[in-house]
Amino acid sequence: MATSMVKLMLFSALILLSLQAVVSVTPLHFQHPLDPLTKQEISLVQTIVQNKYPSSSNRLSFHYIGLDEPEKDAILKWESIKPTVITVPRKALAIVIINSQTHEILIDLKARRIVSDNIHSGNGFPTLSVDEQVVAIELPLKYGPFIESVNKRGLNLSEVVCSTFTMGWFGETKDRRTVRVECFMKESSPNIWVRPISGLTMVVDLELMKIVQYHDGGIIPVPTADNTEYRFSHQNPPFGPRQHSLATHQPQGPGFQINGHSISWANWKFHIGFDPRAGIVISLASIYDLEKHKSRRVLYKGYISELFVPYQDPTDDFYYKTFFDAGEFGFGLSTVSLVPNRDCPSNAQFLDTYVHAADGTPLLIKNAICVFEQYGSIMWRHTETGIPNESFEETRTEVNLVVRTVVTVGNYDNIIDWEFKTSGSIKPSIALSGILEIKGVDIKHKSEIKSDQHGILVSANSIGVYHDHFYIYHLDLDIDGVANSFEKTSLKTVRVTDGSSKRKSYWTTEVETAKTENDAKIILGLSPGELSVVNPNKKTSVGNDVGYRLIPAIPAHPLLTDDDYPQIRGAFTNFNVWVTPYNRTEKWAGGLYVDHSHGDDTLAVWTKKNRDINNKDIVLWHVVGIHHVPAQEDFPIMPLLSTAFELRPTNFFERNPVLKTLSPPDVQWPGCPK
Ligand SMILES: *[C@@H]1O[C@H](CO)[C@@H](O)[C@H](O)[C@H]1NC(C)=O
Ligand SMILES: *[C@@H]1O[C@H](CO)[C@@H](O)[C@H](O)[C@H]1NC(C)=O
Ligand SMILES: *[C@@H]1O[C@H](CO)[C@@H](O)[C@H](O)[C@H]1NC(C)=O
Ligand SMILES: [Cu+2]
């Protein structure tokens, strides 16, 4: 009886879950002005552009179709007056290559008309489309000189798989939309990335869609397929270690509600947007203050603006590998479906989303985002042993909310989490998995290495090339209001020289408020201190400015020289922290057109204006980096490597905001005696 009851409950929970999924894809809810474009809206963009530029007489491909975000003022007004009273413009931006020219087409979705249509004339090209890459990777298989190279190596052409790689920019003045194509051997293992056919240079012109440059630098053995398999169904025993199930059982159901793309959970409310380029976008995050009886804004908008991955091998095969994954390939376009029970725990709920194909057709990404609660550590505790005969303990369980997506760009998988804590912290984290980019070499053992191989021999004939992963977060914090300041609190040693203490030294703090952008360019390192965004117009009852502190990720600094082309393009990595005044168009830290970019539209360039940031609407940028010296454990597939930072309230609340929190009720497992 009890079990069938449980089954019934589970069954209805499943129905609820699937209903939730349906709700998320059909616009039954009231549309939020920050909601990602719907399937219908993407189709509308496609139709409007095709009507102006009929495909019978024009060659067009869509490289971006996304929400043209309303001005912040409009959103804030909408939010305060409530949705039914005020309408916010609903516009889409389409970046379309029409007859080899890049158009920025702004479309009013309500009026169903083109607002503006401008041709981009600066440097750089839009995000690549998946469709053109699919065509480009087929070209070598029909290209005589390549077939000859394959035959010369005794390889089977039917087992060759190719992939596209953006070319970067190395000072050329004449630019064409080109990509490099490299090929790999499939054969008995699907792990193509560790089996490159090295030594070939192939360049495809994407406008002409043909191979325009080819060079065979000589035969280098393709690494063996042995021990490169990672699919469970194709592996051989022994298996292990064994893992035991760990179900999260939520007898009262989930503690969060999803309404369209708006989430409410515990004391938090926020909106989940999605962009073909940025992927997941967290907006309008506010926390309810139990004492002030109101919701207080923390984050207006947060997302990953760019990911820069420069490889550190200067030779012909690799020098150009200086990727900008968000701008060149699109984090949204590269978002993959999450696997229930594996990528996200069994209590997760999923959101679907739409992106677009090169012809403008909407494409569904099922289970693109998951939301779930998980146990954290202890929220707070104390065991009191100091009161005679009255020892006791008070302890609170921490349950956090996680929003997760996975972005797979070629060989690498980026696990992107936004974790919310009831204590007021937001903890964004990045974790990497997937497969190393391997360079084939004629070396089977370390003892044969005579010169710098620019990486680590992770397997016979396989160099895992040195590289970095630099993510830059755009964090438009609005701490209890829009006007904020950026503060650096330095911890300084003070020497006692006047004999007033038995101590010879102590430390104290020194606070500086950044006046302009230059004051806020921070290289994190040895000098201890705290970085915070405060609202100088709002004070706590004892007079502190309300604020949020950045507890940064382990700092990573670029090692390339400032005059090196990739570093000019990726100059947003020059500092770990930057602050800019809010500007709706300054979204992409590496520039809007980052493929073949010249670095003339980066965060480093914008901030040269050294604008005023004191008591203004400001945006915090944080670079989260990983220097990757590969190791054998990263082969043939890499266990998660992660880094995180925290945005933590600092004098934002009057006291511990979870002082009166309720721990979750103890779980009585069905069928278990009490
Ligand atoms: C080449 O690969 C194809 C497809 O896997 C296979 O059918 C064929 O037998 C292979 N040819 C040789 C010569 O091994
Ligand atoms: C604590 O308990 C012990 C034993 O029950 C008793 O002897 C002692 O007087 C108590 N101390 C106080 C401060 O109450
Ligand atoms: C916003 O940023 C763009 C790009 O940096 C700049 O051209 C424009 O002048 C800025 N607008 C304002 C109001 O500062
Ligand atoms: Cu790496």
XYZ file of C-alpha atoms and ligand atoms in Angstrom:
717
model
C 0.000 0.000 0.000
C 2.638 2.422 1.102
C 4.806 1.622 -1.904
C 1.998 1.965 -4.412
C 1.101 5.254 -2.778
C 4.665 6.395 -3.246
C 4.591 5.205 -6.831
C 1.424 7.174 -7.375
C 3.021 10.268 -5.881
C 6.089 9.792 -8.020
C 3.872 9.355 -11.031
C 2.001 12.605 -10.404
C 5.317 14.316 -9.744
C 6.446 13.130 -13.156
C 3.287 14.477 -14.765
C 3.893 17.779 -13.029
C 7.451 17.765 -14.282
C 6.444 17.145 -17.859
C 3.721 19.785 -17.601
C 6.348 22.193 -16.417
C 8.450 21.380 -19.475
C 5.480 22.022 -21.751
C 4.729 25.325 -20.063
C 8.286 26.458 -20.625
C 8.114 26.107 -24.402
C 4.632 27.476 -25.029
C 4.027 31.123 -24.195
C 1.173 30.486 -21.780
C 2.822 32.702 -19.212
C 3.036 36.421 -19.571
C 6.096 37.224 -21.645
C 8.890 38.804 -19.653
C 10.743 41.507 -21.620
C 14.013 39.625 -21.042
C 12.679 36.256 -22.177
C 14.745 34.717 -24.964
C 13.219 34.837 -28.424
C 10.522 32.239 -28.858
C 10.320 29.813 -31.743
C 7.664 32.042 -33.335
C 9.766 35.170 -32.913
C 12.830 33.549 -34.506
C 10.636 32.468 -37.428
C 9.297 36.006 -37.685
C 12.827 37.396 -37.922
C 13.605 34.850 -40.609
C 10.513 35.812 -42.610
C 11.036 39.560 -42.305
C 14.667 39.369 -43.423
C 13.879 36.959 -46.253
C 11.102 39.254 -47.461
C 13.539 42.116 -47.768
C 16.296 39.947 -49.221
C 14.626 37.139 -51.201
C 16.859 34.115 -51.375
C 16.155 33.854 -55.107
C 18.432 36.832 -55.702
C 20.504 36.995 -52.488
C 22.882 34.713 -50.648
C 22.128 35.061 -46.951
C 23.093 33.343 -43.742
C 22.011 34.179 -40.187
C 24.870 34.374 -37.714
C 22.962 35.757 -34.771
C 19.281 36.091 -33.949
C 18.783 37.284 -30.416
C 16.849 39.594 -28.199
C 17.806 43.222 -28.577
C 17.578 43.940 -24.933
C 15.455 46.898 -23.898
C 17.118 49.780 -22.105
C 17.593 49.180 -18.405
C 15.306 52.107 -17.527
C 12.468 50.484 -19.427
C 12.983 47.144 -17.686
C 13.108 48.704 -14.243
C 9.983 50.717 -14.947
C 8.196 47.655 -16.246
C 9.228 45.762 -13.143
C 7.990 48.415 -10.743
C 4.699 49.245 -12.444
C 3.816 45.629 -13.200
C 3.510 43.891 -16.493
C -0.078 44.514 -17.469
C 0.098 48.288 -17.292
C 3.201 48.983 -19.302
C 4.591 47.409 -22.414
C 8.254 47.285 -23.240
C 9.472 47.261 -26.832
C 10.245 43.772 -28.090
C 13.061 43.865 -30.605
C 15.389 41.330 -32.154
C 18.863 41.822 -33.513
C 19.811 39.729 -36.514
C 23.361 39.611 -37.781
C 23.109 38.335 -41.304
C 25.708 37.940 -44.009
C 24.016 38.989 -47.233
C 26.061 38.612 -50.389
C 29.278 38.603 -48.315
C 28.367 41.777 -46.427
C 27.585 41.734 -42.729
C 24.244 43.383 -41.913
C 23.032 44.325 -38.451
C 19.273 44.237 -38.778
C 17.125 45.475 -35.939
C 13.553 44.233 -36.016
C 10.531 45.421 -34.080
C 8.753 42.152 -33.329
C 5.463 43.748 -32.339
C 5.254 46.019 -35.380
C 6.768 43.238 -37.521
C 9.104 45.564 -39.337
C 12.761 46.378 -39.811
C 13.808 49.328 -37.656
C 17.317 49.629 -39.057
C 19.654 47.762 -41.358
C 23.318 48.721 -41.112
C 26.332 47.232 -42.798
C 29.287 46.446 -40.545
C 32.409 47.912 -42.077
C 34.968 47.467 -39.291
C 37.319 44.592 -38.601
C 36.255 41.104 -37.678
C 33.471 38.789 -38.715
C 30.346 37.432 -37.021
C 29.996 34.150 -35.184
C 30.374 31.170 -37.495
C 27.241 29.251 -38.328
C 27.129 25.545 -37.597
C 25.798 24.932 -41.101
C 28.734 26.483 -42.929
C 31.143 24.517 -40.770
C 29.328 21.319 -41.683
C 29.873 22.113 -45.357
C 33.504 23.182 -44.861
C 34.540 19.966 -43.146
C 33.405 17.908 -46.124
C 35.650 19.793 -48.559
C 38.940 17.973 -47.833
C 37.338 14.593 -48.508
C 36.870 15.598 -52.155
C 40.100 17.594 -52.491
C 42.785 15.888 -54.586
C 45.921 17.047 -52.733
C 44.376 16.076 -49.384
C 43.368 12.638 -50.652
C 46.949 12.239 -51.862
C 48.270 13.142 -48.391
C 45.916 10.621 -46.803
C 47.004 7.893 -49.213
C 50.683 8.740 -48.709
C 50.177 8.104 -44.974
C 48.423 4.801 -45.649
C 45.233 6.090 -44.009
C 41.680 5.138 -44.957
C 39.828 8.197 -46.325
C 36.468 6.761 -45.214
C 37.648 7.013 -41.608
C 38.740 10.651 -41.810
C 36.693 13.258 -39.889
C 37.467 16.959 -40.192
C 36.709 19.970 -38.055
C 36.907 23.756 -38.403
C 39.165 26.020 -36.350
C 39.033 29.797 -36.333
C 42.204 31.399 -37.651
C 42.775 34.353 -35.349
C 44.565 37.425 -36.620
C 48.299 37.967 -37.004
C 48.629 41.452 -38.393
C 47.265 40.760 -41.873
C 45.680 43.816 -43.468
C 43.646 41.887 -46.020
C 40.960 39.798 -44.353
C 38.689 37.150 -45.753
C 36.288 35.010 -43.791
C 38.487 31.950 -43.575
C 38.856 28.979 -41.240
C 41.447 26.299 -40.865
C 40.284 22.756 -41.306
C 42.050 19.911 -39.567
C 41.340 16.245 -39.875
C 41.363 13.285 -37.527
C 41.078 9.509 -37.705
C 37.966 7.795 -36.390
C 38.468 4.052 -36.986
C 37.804 1.970 -33.864
C 37.493 4.910 -31.447
C 35.201 7.955 -31.553
C 37.871 9.960 -29.756
C 38.881 11.865 -32.864
C 40.449 14.794 -30.986
C 43.374 12.726 -29.741
C 44.054 11.301 -33.211
C 44.955 14.250 -35.447
C 46.522 13.917 -38.867
C 49.223 16.431 -38.002
C 51.413 18.387 -40.404
C 48.698 19.523 -42.811
C 47.672 23.145 -43.314
C 44.292 23.663 -44.918
C 42.458 26.960 -45.194
C 38.843 27.239 -46.339
C 37.382 30.511 -47.559
C 33.842 30.447 -46.184
C 32.452 32.900 -48.735
C 33.855 30.955 -51.696
C 33.376 27.719 -49.747
C 36.531 26.190 -51.092
C 40.015 25.246 -49.995
C 42.245 28.218 -50.799
C 45.456 27.076 -49.158
C 46.955 23.645 -48.724
C 50.299 22.447 -47.455
C 51.554 19.015 -46.471
C 54.479 19.480 -44.089
C 55.417 15.792 -43.994
C 54.285 12.617 -42.353
C 53.766 12.518 -38.596
C 52.251 9.309 -37.182
C 48.610 9.449 -36.128
C 48.450 8.392 -32.449
C 47.021 4.923 -31.882
C 43.351 4.386 -31.073
C 44.283 2.084 -28.168
C 42.995 3.277 -24.799
C 41.239 6.295 -26.272
C 37.691 4.916 -26.037
C 35.455 6.499 -23.385
C 31.996 5.161 -24.238
C 30.886 2.771 -21.500
C 29.301 0.406 -24.016
C 32.636 -0.013 -25.804
C 34.930 -0.425 -22.834
C 36.166 -3.711 -21.424
C 36.341 -4.844 -17.803
C 37.617 -4.314 -15.179
C 35.197 -1.489 -14.302
C 35.328 0.633 -11.174
C 35.282 2.196 -8.730
C 31.635 1.546 -7.984
C 29.414 4.446 -6.943
C 26.328 4.216 -4.769
C 23.128 6.062 -5.575
C 22.456 9.230 -3.697
C 18.898 10.277 -4.363
C 17.667 13.682 -3.340
C 14.204 12.965 -2.063
C 11.999 16.043 -1.783
C 8.802 14.883 -0.082
C 7.358 18.421 -0.124
C 8.360 18.891 -3.758
C 10.926 21.312 -5.030
C 11.517 24.517 -3.115
C 11.520 26.619 -6.252
C 8.962 27.703 -8.798
C 9.554 28.247 -12.472
C 7.147 30.613 -14.137
C 8.157 30.929 -17.762
C 11.781 31.943 -17.322
C 11.365 33.508 -13.893
C 12.550 31.579 -10.884
C 11.593 32.095 -7.295
C 13.315 30.103 -4.631
C 13.587 30.667 -0.874
C 14.471 34.360 -0.565
C 15.686 34.738 -4.176
C 13.951 35.810 -7.377
C 15.657 35.989 -10.747
C 15.179 35.530 -14.460
C 16.958 33.086 -16.735
C 17.561 34.390 -20.228
C 19.331 32.715 -23.082
C 21.339 34.187 -25.935
C 22.838 32.407 -28.973
C 26.167 33.994 -28.183
C 26.285 34.293 -24.369
C 24.292 31.182 -23.539
C 22.651 31.523 -20.145
C 21.985 35.030 -18.817
C 20.929 35.616 -15.205
C 18.956 38.832 -14.722
C 17.077 40.799 -12.097
C 18.344 38.760 -9.157
C 16.889 40.118 -5.933
C 16.876 38.789 -2.413
C 14.064 39.179 0.095
C 15.106 40.943 3.283
C 13.086 39.528 6.162
C 13.710 42.572 8.339
C 13.048 45.238 5.744
C 10.090 43.258 4.359
C 11.149 43.789 0.787
C 13.075 42.353 -2.096
C 16.407 44.044 -2.688
C 18.230 43.974 -6.025
C 21.691 42.460 -6.200
C 22.431 41.622 -9.826
C 20.826 43.283 -12.808
C 22.539 40.960 -15.250
C 25.296 38.356 -15.273
C 26.677 36.176 -18.061
C 29.931 34.984 -19.567
C 30.937 37.603 -22.090
C 33.824 35.732 -23.696
C 36.079 32.709 -23.387
C 39.613 33.094 -24.708
C 41.652 29.936 -25.242
C 45.162 30.670 -26.519
C 47.338 27.626 -27.218
C 51.027 28.014 -26.514
C 52.656 26.272 -29.433
C 54.163 28.724 -31.951
C 54.726 26.158 -34.728
C 52.806 26.099 -38.034
C 50.259 23.538 -36.871
C 49.244 25.342 -33.742
C 50.304 28.999 -33.563
C 46.957 30.251 -34.838
C 44.937 28.409 -32.191
C 43.795 31.382 -30.158
C 40.092 30.793 -29.866
C 37.296 33.057 -28.669
C 34.648 30.465 -28.061
C 31.699 32.723 -27.226
C 32.201 35.167 -30.093
C 33.475 32.743 -32.720
C 31.325 29.698 -32.055
C 28.561 30.998 -29.754
C 28.034 29.683 -26.220
C 24.310 29.551 -26.879
C 24.702 27.848 -30.241
C 27.080 25.352 -28.586
C 24.810 24.599 -25.617
C 23.999 20.901 -25.447
C 21.064 18.980 -24.007
C 21.602 17.932 -20.406
C 21.302 14.285 -19.502
C 18.796 13.788 -16.647
C 20.252 11.911 -13.657
C 23.781 12.380 -14.982
C 24.393 16.038 -15.778
C 21.803 17.117 -13.230
C 20.448 15.201 -10.230
C 17.123 13.372 -10.268
C 15.312 16.266 -8.575
C 16.254 18.742 -11.337
C 13.767 20.495 -13.584
C 14.670 21.401 -17.122
C 14.102 24.330 -19.453
C 14.219 24.070 -23.222
C 15.362 26.874 -25.438
C 15.581 27.847 -29.069
C 18.509 28.947 -31.180
C 18.588 29.312 -34.949
C 20.072 27.622 -37.978
C 22.014 29.506 -40.658
C 18.852 29.866 -42.752
C 17.053 31.415 -39.771
C 14.983 28.373 -38.848
C 14.431 27.982 -35.092
C 16.220 25.013 -33.559
C 15.094 23.448 -30.300
C 17.658 22.632 -27.620
C 15.838 20.307 -25.304
C 16.850 20.322 -21.622
C 19.256 23.189 -22.241
C 19.124 24.424 -18.654
C 18.510 22.601 -15.416
C 17.523 23.982 -12.050
C 17.835 21.991 -8.858
C 18.399 22.185 -5.141
C 21.318 20.473 -3.504
C 22.769 20.177 -0.057
C 25.691 22.446 0.490
C 27.739 22.395 3.626
C 26.573 23.642 7.013
C 24.903 27.044 6.810
C 26.007 28.073 10.289
C 26.529 26.352 13.594
C 27.795 26.633 17.124
C 28.321 24.202 19.980
C 28.276 26.089 23.235
C 30.626 24.545 25.778
C 31.398 27.634 27.827
C 28.288 27.760 30.013
C 28.561 25.310 32.885
C 25.946 22.513 32.749
C 24.214 24.129 29.764
C 26.096 22.891 26.763
C 24.011 22.835 23.563
C 24.415 23.117 19.826
C 22.576 25.034 17.127
C 23.200 24.085 13.537
C 21.497 24.835 10.229
C 21.527 22.862 7.038
C 22.512 24.601 3.841
C 20.409 23.947 0.751
C 21.488 25.797 -2.378
C 19.890 26.351 -5.737
C 21.898 25.579 -8.852
C 21.217 26.657 -12.432
C 23.340 24.683 -14.897
C 24.154 24.556 -18.590
C 26.808 22.733 -20.560
C 28.499 24.335 -23.541
C 30.441 21.967 -25.764
C 32.722 23.691 -28.231
C 34.453 20.988 -30.253
C 36.639 18.996 -27.922
C 35.897 20.830 -24.669
C 32.820 20.785 -22.440
C 32.239 23.802 -20.202
C 29.930 23.194 -17.257
C 28.502 26.557 -16.274
C 26.794 26.832 -12.890
C 25.133 29.694 -11.065
C 24.635 28.770 -7.434
C 22.412 30.809 -5.143
C 22.605 30.678 -1.353
C 19.929 31.855 1.076
C 22.687 33.682 2.972
C 22.837 36.071 0.028
C 25.807 34.703 -1.914
C 25.836 34.008 -5.609
C 28.523 31.564 -6.607
C 29.187 31.248 -10.335
C 31.477 28.411 -11.311
C 33.078 26.929 -14.355
C 34.172 23.362 -14.779
C 35.937 21.878 -17.734
C 35.756 18.407 -19.116
C 36.023 16.869 -22.525
C 39.088 16.095 -24.517
C 42.507 17.700 -24.807
C 43.642 19.192 -28.052
C 46.452 16.850 -29.081
C 49.396 17.412 -31.372
C 50.683 14.300 -33.098
C 54.454 13.798 -32.742
C 56.967 11.155 -33.696
C 57.827 10.546 -30.029
C 56.804 7.541 -27.999
C 58.684 8.192 -24.750
C 59.768 11.280 -22.848
C 63.427 10.270 -23.228
C 63.156 10.926 -26.988
C 62.203 14.589 -26.493
C 65.061 16.790 -27.739
C 63.383 20.191 -28.016
C 60.469 22.062 -26.467
C 57.310 20.254 -27.536
C 55.047 23.016 -26.124
C 53.123 20.531 -24.090
C 53.207 17.261 -22.168
C 53.522 13.801 -23.652
C 50.242 12.385 -22.356
C 50.359 9.189 -24.410
C 52.603 7.768 -27.147
C 52.786 10.181 -30.128
C 50.463 12.583 -28.307
C 51.384 15.998 -26.949
C 48.725 17.730 -24.845
C 49.546 21.310 -25.833
C 49.833 24.022 -23.147
C 46.967 26.520 -23.196
C 44.780 28.777 -21.080
C 41.044 29.118 -20.571
C 40.115 32.698 -19.720
C 36.431 33.321 -19.043
C 35.265 36.863 -18.502
C 32.053 37.450 -16.605
C 29.937 40.516 -17.182
C 28.396 41.301 -13.783
C 26.079 44.264 -13.790
C 25.576 44.493 -10.064
C 22.898 46.868 -8.833
C 23.374 46.750 -5.091
C 20.071 47.897 -3.626
C 19.685 50.345 -6.480
C 21.411 51.403 -9.645
C 23.991 53.949 -8.435
C 26.948 52.075 -7.011
C 30.667 52.554 -6.351
C 33.615 50.214 -6.471
C 35.752 49.997 -3.351
C 39.167 48.536 -2.737
C 39.919 47.745 0.875
C 43.628 47.127 1.358
C 44.966 45.320 4.382
C 48.054 47.203 5.513
C 50.692 46.324 8.094
C 51.215 49.001 10.714
C 54.407 49.039 12.776
C 54.144 50.031 16.418
C 56.996 52.460 16.971
C 55.882 54.500 19.970
C 55.941 51.690 22.516
C 52.190 51.974 23.112
C 51.759 48.219 22.781
C 53.687 45.090 23.558
C 53.062 44.221 19.891
C 55.479 45.364 17.191
C 52.883 45.265 14.408
C 49.263 44.718 13.444
C 47.154 45.117 10.309
C 44.397 47.499 9.519
C 42.307 48.455 6.513
C 42.480 51.325 4.098
C 39.502 51.972 1.845
C 39.719 53.653 -1.553
C 36.756 54.370 -3.783
C 37.521 54.078 -7.489
C 36.767 57.375 -9.205
C 37.382 56.319 -12.789
C 37.880 53.153 -14.811
C 41.661 53.209 -14.386
C 41.326 53.047 -10.598
C 39.366 49.839 -10.952
C 41.757 47.828 -13.129
C 42.950 45.218 -10.683
C 45.652 42.601 -10.961
C 45.044 40.200 -8.126
C 48.045 38.775 -6.440
C 49.866 38.892 -3.201
C 48.564 42.108 -1.668
C 45.637 41.197 0.538
C 42.473 43.164 0.241
C 38.822 43.123 -0.505
C 36.957 44.312 -3.545
C 33.382 45.386 -3.241
C 30.580 47.118 -4.991
C 28.717 49.339 -2.566
C 25.726 51.607 -2.698
C 26.999 54.832 -1.117
C 23.433 56.129 -0.984
C 22.174 53.352 1.271
C 23.507 52.747 4.748
C 22.875 50.145 7.401
C 21.460 51.337 10.704
C 24.992 51.563 12.103
C 26.142 53.572 9.112
C 28.009 51.191 6.783
C 27.482 51.421 3.037
C 25.477 48.423 1.872
C 27.567 46.283 -0.422
C 28.539 43.027 -2.016
C 32.042 41.670 -2.037
C 33.769 39.819 -4.850
C 35.639 36.809 -3.550
C 37.585 36.227 -6.735
C 38.556 32.993 -8.375
C 42.205 31.898 -8.100
C 43.807 34.618 -10.192
C 45.231 33.783 -13.614
C 47.270 36.219 -15.661
C 48.083 36.141 -19.340
C 51.686 35.171 -20.087
C 51.785 36.415 -23.691
C 53.454 39.744 -24.368
C 51.229 42.813 -24.792
C 52.257 43.232 -28.439
C 51.414 39.660 -29.413
C 48.393 39.567 -31.733
C 46.302 37.120 -29.695
C 46.930 39.193 -26.579
C 45.841 42.395 -28.335
C 42.604 40.629 -29.228
C 42.265 39.109 -25.766
C 43.397 42.220 -23.889
C 40.441 41.904 -21.538
C 42.584 39.353 -19.681
C 45.175 42.011 -18.776
C 43.393 42.589 -15.482
C 41.434 40.221 -13.267
C 38.866 42.875 -12.432
C 37.563 45.835 -14.412
C 34.724 48.240 -13.767
C 32.929 50.212 -16.476
C 29.948 52.533 -16.470
C 26.796 50.770 -17.681
C 26.516 50.942 -21.459
C 23.955 48.727 -23.143
C 26.189 48.153 -26.166
C 29.353 47.157 -24.263
C 28.465 43.505 -24.008
C 31.271 41.520 -25.560
C 34.654 41.954 -23.854
C 36.512 40.737 -26.946
C 34.388 42.756 -29.345
C 31.149 42.180 -31.207
C 32.941 40.754 -34.262
C 35.635 38.593 -32.764
C 36.410 36.160 -35.582
C 39.589 37.621 -37.189
C 39.222 40.642 -34.890
C 42.035 43.157 -34.524
C 41.401 43.924 -30.870
C 39.972 47.379 -31.548
C 36.639 46.761 -29.782
C 37.667 45.187 -26.482
C 37.096 46.072 -22.854
C 40.720 47.263 -22.820
C 39.898 49.803 -25.548
C 36.591 51.005 -24.071
C 38.178 51.689 -20.695
C 40.832 53.942 -22.258
C 38.229 56.696 -21.983
C 38.768 56.376 -18.233
C 35.160 57.247 -17.522
C 33.693 58.220 -14.204
C 32.453 55.220 -12.216
C 31.855 56.775 -8.824
C 28.262 56.541 -7.591
C 27.132 55.498 -11.066
C 25.438 52.545 -12.645
C 28.494 50.283 -12.998
C 29.415 46.885 -14.400
C 31.993 44.630 -12.783
C 33.998 42.345 -15.079
C 35.832 39.381 -13.620
C 38.333 37.201 -15.459
C 38.362 33.613 -14.309
C 41.256 31.699 -15.748
C 42.842 28.309 -15.827
C 46.373 27.745 -17.107
C 46.334 24.231 -18.403
C 49.474 22.136 -18.260
C 48.008 18.826 -19.377
C 48.635 15.647 -17.413
C 48.159 11.992 -18.244
C 44.962 11.899 -16.190
C 43.457 14.344 -18.721
C 43.723 11.566 -21.288
C 41.725 10.172 -23.047
C 38.978 12.294 -21.461
C 39.426 14.804 -18.711
C 37.908 14.621 -15.220
C 36.288 17.912 -14.201
C 38.625 20.819 -13.510
C 36.849 23.712 -11.866
C 37.141 27.234 -10.584
C 34.631 29.539 -8.934
C 34.095 32.908 -7.346
C 31.552 34.351 -4.956
C 29.525 37.505 -4.729
C 28.866 37.821 -1.017
C 26.818 40.366 0.908
C 28.995 42.729 2.957
C 27.028 45.002 5.274
C 24.110 44.495 2.917
C 21.959 43.062 5.711
C 21.650 44.334 9.254
C 22.765 40.965 10.581
C 23.091 37.352 9.546
C 20.210 37.094 7.067
C 19.673 33.419 7.807
C 19.599 33.753 11.571
C 15.989 32.623 11.643
C 16.181 30.221 8.756
C 14.253 27.002 8.984
C 16.257 23.868 8.333
C 14.509 21.421 6.029
C 12.292 18.913 7.858
C 13.981 15.565 8.477
C 13.247 13.099 5.715
C 11.312 9.966 6.599
C 12.182 7.486 3.900
C 9.158 5.549 2.744
C 9.136 2.035 4.104
C 11.692 2.793 6.819
C 10.760 2.507 10.500
C 10.826 5.786 12.406
C 37.961 1.920 -45.004
O 36.897 2.236 -44.122
C 35.632 1.796 -44.596
C 34.552 2.394 -43.686
O 34.834 2.120 -42.353
C 35.624 0.288 -44.668
O 34.364 -0.146 -45.135
C 36.736 -0.175 -45.602
O 36.832 -1.561 -45.581
C 38.085 0.404 -45.185
N 39.074 0.129 -46.188
C 40.230 -0.442 -45.931
C 41.142 -0.619 -47.063
O 40.548 -0.751 -44.787
C 26.707 21.410 37.460
O 26.277 20.099 37.686
C 27.003 19.439 38.683
C 26.585 17.971 38.740
O 25.213 17.801 38.444
C 26.764 20.151 40.019
O 27.488 19.549 41.030
C 27.181 21.590 39.846
O 26.856 22.327 41.035
C 26.510 22.268 38.670
N 27.099 23.568 38.443
C 26.372 24.672 38.257
C 27.133 25.937 38.058
O 25.165 24.653 38.219
C 28.631 53.035 -25.303
O 29.705 52.274 -25.772
C 30.027 52.455 -27.124
C 31.153 51.486 -27.416
O 32.226 51.632 -26.514
C 30.396 53.904 -27.387
O 30.647 54.080 -28.760
C 29.279 54.799 -26.930
O 29.663 56.123 -27.059
C 28.923 54.520 -25.495
N 27.763 55.277 -25.087
C 27.777 56.082 -24.049
C 26.506 56.773 -23.741
O 28.782 56.252 -23.370
Cu 42.400 22.937 -21.024
